[in-house]
């Protein structure tokens, strides 16, 4: 496992085992409601390397963490839960803005 977070490559971790190389984007959620912000860079990388990209969502991160991993399903042409292909990830394209105090 190699951290890539500071490099802005579009995912957080490289995971390699033998000939398998995965790109892992990790998001943490306080609740079990799956709704996360995916940056345009992350989305571009997800689409560019669907076979090796994983969106890893840690739900209930504070109290009882559980991981839900989304993978690309070629037959369905959708991102689905690795454990339950009936859980489908819907990605809505919307512009976003960041407000902060300077």
Short mmCIF file of C-alpha atoms in Angstrom, two decimals, residues 38-95:
data_model
loop_
_atom_site.label_atom_id
_atom_site.label_comp_id
_atom_site.label_asym_id
_atom_site.label_seq_id
_atom_site.Cartn_x
_atom_site.Cartn_y
_atom_site.Cartn_z
CA UNK A 38 -16.14 13.15 -5.89
CA UNK A 39 -13.84 15.74 -7.41
CA UNK A 40 -13.61 16.14 -11.17
CA UNK A 41 -10.06 14.75 -10.99
CA UNK A 42 -11.24 11.66 -9.09
CA UNK A 43 -14.13 11.17 -11.52
CA UNK A 44 -11.84 11.44 -14.56
CA UNK A 45 -9.50 8.83 -13.09
CA UNK A 46 -12.43 6.55 -12.16
CA UNK A 47 -13.58 6.59 -15.77
CA UNK A 48 -10.10 6.29 -17.26
CA UNK A 49 -9.20 3.11 -15.36
CA UNK A 50 -12.48 1.49 -14.32
CA UNK A 51 -10.94 -1.98 -14.12
CA UNK A 52 -8.43 -1.01 -11.42
CA UNK A 53 -10.17 1.87 -9.62
CA UNK A 54 -12.07 1.30 -6.37
CA UNK A 55 -14.22 3.80 -4.50
CA UNK A 56 -13.99 2.74 -0.84
CA UNK A 57 -16.58 4.29 1.45
CA UNK A 58 -16.25 3.89 5.20
CA UNK A 59 -19.76 4.34 6.60
CA UNK A 60 -20.55 4.87 10.31
CA UNK A 61 -16.89 5.85 10.57
CA UNK A 62 -17.08 7.22 14.12
CA UNK A 63 -19.16 4.60 15.94
CA UNK A 64 -19.06 1.34 13.97
CA UNK A 65 -16.99 1.59 10.78
CA UNK A 66 -17.96 -0.59 7.83
CA UNK A 67 -16.44 -0.43 4.36
CA UNK A 68 -18.47 -0.51 1.16
CA UNK A 69 -16.29 -0.86 -1.94
CA UNK A 70 -17.63 0.12 -5.35
CA UNK A 71 -16.26 -1.54 -8.48
CA UNK A 72 -17.09 -1.14 -12.16
CA UNK A 73 -19.38 -3.89 -13.47
CA UNK A 74 -18.87 -4.27 -17.23
CA UNK A 75 -22.06 -6.27 -17.75
CA UNK A 76 -24.21 -3.65 -15.99
CA UNK A 77 -22.04 -0.71 -17.11
CA UNK A 78 -22.38 0.78 -13.63
CA UNK A 79 -20.47 1.18 -10.38
CA UNK A 80 -21.81 -1.42 -7.94
CA UNK A 81 -21.01 -2.64 -4.44
CA UNK A 82 -18.34 -5.33 -4.52
CA UNK A 83 -20.43 -7.37 -2.05
CA UNK A 84 -23.91 -6.76 -3.48
CA UNK A 85 -24.32 -5.80 -7.14
CA UNK A 86 -27.89 -4.65 -6.44
CA UNK A 87 -26.37 -1.63 -4.65
CA UNK A 88 -25.68 0.72 -7.55
CA UNK A 89 -23.80 3.98 -7.28
CA UNK A 90 -25.52 6.91 -8.97
CA UNK A 91 -23.21 9.74 -10.00
CA UNK A 92 -24.81 13.11 -10.66
CA UNK A 93 -22.67 15.63 -12.49
CA UNK A 94 -23.00 19.02 -10.80
CA UNK A 95 -20.64 21.93 -10.48
#
